[in-house]
CSV table of C-alpha atoms and ligand atoms in Angstrom, one decimal:
chain,number,residue,atom,x,y,z
A,1,UNK,CA,0.0,0.0,0.0
A,2,UNK,CA,1.1,3.5,-0.7
A,3,UNK,CA,3.5,2.5,-3.4
A,4,UNK,CA,2.5,4.0,-6.7
A,5,UNK,CA,5.4,3.2,-8.9
A,6,UNK,CA,8.7,1.4,-8.9
A,7,UNK,CA,10.5,4.4,-10.5
A,8,UNK,CA,12.9,6.0,-8.2
A,9,UNK,CA,13.2,9.2,-10.3
A,10,UNK,CA,10.6,11.9,-9.8
A,11,UNK,CA,8.9,13.2,-13.0
A,12,UNK,CA,10.1,16.7,-14.0
A,13,UNK,CA,7.8,19.2,-12.4
A,14,UNK,CA,7.1,21.9,-13.6
A,15,UNK,CA,7.4,20.4,-17.1
A,16,UNK,CA,10.3,21.8,-19.1
A,17,UNK,CA,9.5,25.1,-20.8
A,18,UNK,CA,6.4,25.8,-18.7
A,19,UNK,CA,7.9,28.4,-16.4
A,20,UNK,CA,9.7,31.3,-18.1
A,21,UNK,CA,10.8,32.9,-14.8
A,22,UNK,CA,10.0,33.1,-11.2
A,23,UNK,CA,8.2,36.4,-10.6
A,24,UNK,CA,7.6,36.1,-6.8
A,25,UNK,CA,9.5,33.7,-4.6
A,26,UNK,CA,8.0,31.7,-1.8
A,27,UNK,CA,9.8,33.9,0.7
A,28,UNK,CA,8.7,37.2,-0.9
A,29,UNK,CA,5.1,35.9,-0.8
A,30,UNK,CA,5.2,34.7,2.8
A,31,UNK,CA,6.7,38.0,4.0
A,32,UNK,CA,4.1,40.1,2.2
A,33,UNK,CA,1.2,37.8,3.4
A,34,UNK,CA,2.3,38.2,7.0
A,35,UNK,CA,2.3,42.0,6.6
A,36,UNK,CA,-1.2,41.9,5.0
A,37,UNK,CA,-2.4,39.8,7.9
A,38,UNK,CA,-1.3,42.4,10.4
A,39,UNK,CA,-2.5,45.3,8.3
A,40,UNK,CA,-6.0,43.8,8.1
A,41,UNK,CA,-6.0,42.9,11.8
A,42,UNK,CA,-5.3,46.5,12.8
A,43,UNK,CA,-7.9,47.8,10.4
A,44,UNK,CA,-10.6,45.5,11.8
A,45,UNK,CA,-9.6,45.7,15.5
A,46,UNK,CA,-12.7,45.2,17.7
A,47,UNK,CA,-14.6,43.6,14.8
A,48,UNK,CA,-15.0,40.1,13.4
A,49,UNK,CA,-14.7,40.5,9.6
A,50,UNK,CA,-15.9,37.9,7.2
A,51,UNK,CA,-13.1,36.9,4.8
A,52,UNK,CA,-14.6,35.7,1.5
A,53,UNK,CA,-12.2,33.7,-0.7
A,54,UNK,CA,-12.9,33.5,-4.3
A,55,UNK,CA,-12.2,29.9,-5.4
A,56,UNK,CA,-10.3,28.3,-6.7
A,57,UNK,CA,-7.4,30.7,-7.2
A,58,UNK,CA,-7.5,32.1,-3.6
A,59,UNK,CA,-7.3,28.8,-1.9
A,60,UNK,CA,-3.6,29.0,-0.9
A,61,UNK,CA,-3.5,32.7,-0.3
A,62,UNK,CA,-6.5,32.7,2.0
A,63,UNK,CA,-5.2,29.8,4.1
A,64,UNK,CA,-1.9,31.7,4.7
A,65,UNK,CA,-3.7,35.0,5.2
A,66,UNK,CA,-6.0,33.5,7.9
A,67,UNK,CA,-2.9,32.1,9.7
A,68,UNK,CA,-1.3,35.5,9.5
A,69,UNK,CA,-4.4,37.3,10.9
A,70,UNK,CA,-4.0,37.7,14.7
A,71,UNK,CA,-7.7,38.2,15.7
A,72,UNK,CA,-11.2,36.9,15.4
A,73,UNK,CA,-12.2,36.3,11.9
A,74,UNK,CA,-14.7,34.2,10.0
A,75,UNK,CA,-14.3,32.7,6.6
A,76,UNK,CA,-16.5,31.6,3.7
A,77,UNK,CA,-15.9,30.7,0.1
A,78,UNK,CA,-17.5,31.6,-3.2
A,79,UNK,CA,-16.9,29.8,-6.4
A,80,UNK,CA,-17.1,32.0,-9.5
A,81,UNK,CA,-16.0,31.2,-13.0
A,82,UNK,CA,-14.9,33.8,-15.5
A,83,UNK,CA,-12.1,32.3,-17.6
A,84,UNK,CA,-13.2,28.6,-18.2
A,85,UNK,CA,-10.0,26.8,-19.0
A,86,UNK,CA,-8.7,29.3,-21.5
A,87,UNK,CA,-6.1,32.0,-21.0
A,88,UNK,CA,-8.4,34.7,-22.3
A,89,UNK,CA,-11.3,36.2,-20.3
A,90,UNK,CA,-14.8,35.2,-21.4
A,91,UNK,CA,-16.1,38.5,-20.0
A,92,UNK,CA,-18.8,36.7,-18.1
A,93,UNK,CA,-18.8,36.2,-14.3
A,94,UNK,CA,-20.9,33.3,-13.1
A,95,UNK,CA,-21.6,32.5,-9.4
A,96,UNK,CA,-21.2,28.7,-9.1
A,97,UNK,CA,-21.4,28.8,-5.2
A,98,UNK,CA,-22.6,31.7,-3.1
A,99,UNK,CA,-21.9,32.4,0.5
A,100,UNK,CA,-23.2,30.1,3.3
A,101,UNK,CA,-22.8,33.0,5.8
A,102,UNK,CA,-25.2,36.0,5.1
A,103,UNK,CA,-23.1,39.1,4.2
A,104,UNK,CA,-25.8,41.4,5.6
A,105,UNK,CA,-24.4,43.6,8.3
A,106,UNK,CA,-20.9,42.1,8.0
A,107,UNK,CA,-17.6,43.6,7.3
A,108,UNK,CA,-16.6,41.6,4.3
A,109,UNK,CA,-13.1,41.3,3.1
A,110,UNK,CA,-13.0,39.9,-0.5
A,111,UNK,CA,-9.8,37.8,-0.8
A,112,UNK,CA,-8.6,37.6,-4.4
A,113,UNK,CA,-5.6,35.9,-6.0
A,114,UNK,CA,-5.4,38.4,-8.9
A,115,UNK,CA,-7.3,41.4,-10.1
A,116,UNK,CA,-6.7,41.5,-13.8
A,117,UNK,CA,-9.5,43.3,-15.6
A,118,UNK,CA,-11.3,43.8,-12.3
A,119,UNK,CA,-14.5,42.3,-13.7
A,120,UNK,CA,-14.8,39.6,-11.1
A,121,UNK,CA,-14.1,42.0,-8.3
A,122,UNK,CA,-16.7,44.6,-9.5
A,123,UNK,CA,-19.3,41.9,-9.9
A,124,UNK,CA,-18.7,40.6,-6.3
A,125,UNK,CA,-18.6,44.1,-4.8
A,126,UNK,CA,-22.1,44.8,-6.2
A,127,UNK,CA,-23.2,41.4,-5.0
A,128,UNK,CA,-22.2,42.1,-1.4
A,129,UNK,CA,-23.6,45.6,-1.4
A,130,UNK,CA,-27.0,44.3,-2.6
A,131,UNK,CA,-26.9,41.8,0.3
A,132,UNK,CA,-26.5,44.7,2.7
A,133,UNK,CA,-22.9,44.2,3.9
A,134,UNK,CA,-21.8,46.8,6.5
A,135,UNK,CA,-18.6,47.4,4.5
A,136,UNK,CA,-16.6,45.6,1.8
A,137,UNK,CA,-12.9,45.8,1.2
A,138,UNK,CA,-10.7,43.9,-1.2
A,139,UNK,CA,-7.4,42.2,-0.5
A,140,UNK,CA,-5.7,40.9,-3.5
A,141,UNK,CA,-2.4,39.1,-3.6
A,142,UNK,CA,-1.6,40.5,-7.0
A,143,UNK,CA,-3.0,43.2,-9.3
A,144,UNK,CA,-2.0,44.1,-12.8
A,145,UNK,CA,0.3,47.0,-13.2
A,146,UNK,CA,-1.4,50.1,-14.7
A,147,UNK,CA,-5.0,48.8,-14.3
A,148,UNK,CA,-7.7,51.4,-14.1
A,149,UNK,CA,-7.8,52.3,-10.4
A,150,UNK,CA,-11.6,51.9,-10.1
A,151,UNK,CA,-12.9,50.1,-8.2
A,152,UNK,CA,-10.0,50.4,-5.8
A,153,UNK,CA,-8.2,47.4,-4.4
A,154,UNK,CA,-7.7,48.3,-0.7
A,155,UNK,CA,-4.9,45.9,0.2
A,156,UNK,CA,-2.5,44.9,-2.5
A,157,UNK,CA,0.2,42.2,-2.2
A,158,UNK,CA,2.1,42.9,-5.4
A,159,UNK,CA,1.7,44.7,-8.7
A,160,UNK,CA,2.6,42.4,-11.5
A,161,UNK,CA,3.2,42.7,-15.2
A,162,UNK,CA,0.8,41.5,-17.9
A,163,UNK,CA,2.3,38.0,-18.3
A,164,UNK,CA,0.1,35.0,-17.6
A,165,UNK,CA,1.2,33.7,-14.2
A,166,UNK,CA,0.8,30.4,-12.4
A,167,UNK,CA,1.4,29.1,-8.9
A,168,UNK,CA,0.3,29.8,-5.3
A,169,UNK,CA,-3.3,29.1,-6.3
A,170,UNK,CA,-3.2,30.5,-9.9
A,171,UNK,CA,-3.6,27.9,-12.6
A,172,UNK,CA,-3.1,27.2,-16.3
A,173,UNK,CA,-5.9,24.7,-17.3
A,174,UNK,CA,-6.3,23.8,-13.6
A,175,UNK,CA,-2.6,22.9,-13.3
A,176,UNK,CA,0.3,24.4,-11.2
A,177,UNK,CA,-1.9,25.8,-8.4
A,178,UNK,CA,0.3,23.8,-6.0
A,179,UNK,CA,3.6,25.7,-6.8
A,180,UNK,CA,4.7,27.6,-3.6
A,181,UNK,CA,5.9,30.5,-5.8
A,182,UNK,CA,4.4,32.5,-8.7
A,183,UNK,CA,6.0,32.1,-12.1
A,184,UNK,CA,5.4,33.2,-15.7
A,185,UNK,CA,3.7,30.5,-17.7
A,186,UNK,CA,5.4,29.9,-21.0
A,187,UNK,CA,3.9,26.5,-21.9
A,188,UNK,CA,1.0,25.7,-24.1
A,189,UNK,CA,-2.3,24.4,-22.8
A,190,UNK,CA,-2.3,21.6,-25.4
A,191,UNK,CA,0.7,20.0,-23.6
A,192,UNK,CA,-1.5,19.2,-20.6
B,1,IMP,P1,-10.5,39.6,-13.7
B,1,IMP,O1,-12.0,39.4,-13.6
B,1,IMP,O2,-10.2,39.9,-15.1
B,1,IMP,O3,-9.9,40.6,-12.7
B,1,IMP,O4,-9.8,38.2,-13.5
B,1,IMP,C1,-10.0,37.4,-12.4
B,1,IMP,C2,-9.7,36.0,-12.6
B,1,IMP,O5,-9.0,35.7,-13.8
B,1,IMP,C3,-8.7,35.6,-11.5
B,1,IMP,O6,-9.3,35.3,-10.3
B,1,IMP,C4,-8.0,34.4,-12.2
B,1,IMP,O7,-8.8,33.2,-11.9
B,1,IMP,C5,-8.0,34.7,-13.7
B,1,IMP,N1,-6.7,35.2,-14.1
B,1,IMP,C6,-6.4,36.4,-14.6
B,1,IMP,N2,-5.1,36.6,-14.9
B,1,IMP,C7,-4.5,35.4,-14.6
B,1,IMP,C8,-3.2,34.8,-14.7
B,1,IMP,O8,-2.2,35.5,-15.1
B,1,IMP,N3,-3.0,33.5,-14.3
B,1,IMP,C9,-4.0,32.8,-13.9
B,1,IMP,N4,-5.3,33.2,-13.8
B,1,IMP,C10,-5.6,34.5,-14.1
């Protein structure tokens, strides 16, 4: 039991040619996430905010952010899809799973992996406002450089260039979410 293969060599991972460069190392990410945790805790001192993670891309970020948050906090997930399995946005945001915890009267912190066009964020901000949230702020690990500043991202981990990136929750065709760093994807989806 537990033995999958007789091969002693591990398969090459990431596959050769899939990562052009490492944009954010594991250490850079961990340092910044700790800072964001403390920043949010001092902002919400005396409150119990509701962190809402947008799946699946925020899965690793929100886990680390919650651990870095020294205070009472609740957590819920939403599943939205906007990209399908392609690298281009479809322009359509669809709620696949809504909150279990009502947002009414709550201080909601929307936890995002990346704000690219901002379409997903805008859609969700409207959604929480319609539900009567007491306040909504956005904490995104990454945002695209030079994006239109509206709606504002209140807490930003890193500004990143326009390359397609993978790792630390971000995927290419559902792969590479498990990388502990963020790298530039230089592969082709047909390979996977
Ligand atoms: P937006 O609605 O254009 O801001 O895009 C939001 C979603 O697009 C993110 O939550 C990601 O799932 C996806 N996305 C945008 N850029 C990238 C990227 O470079 N790598 C992986 N996913 C991305």
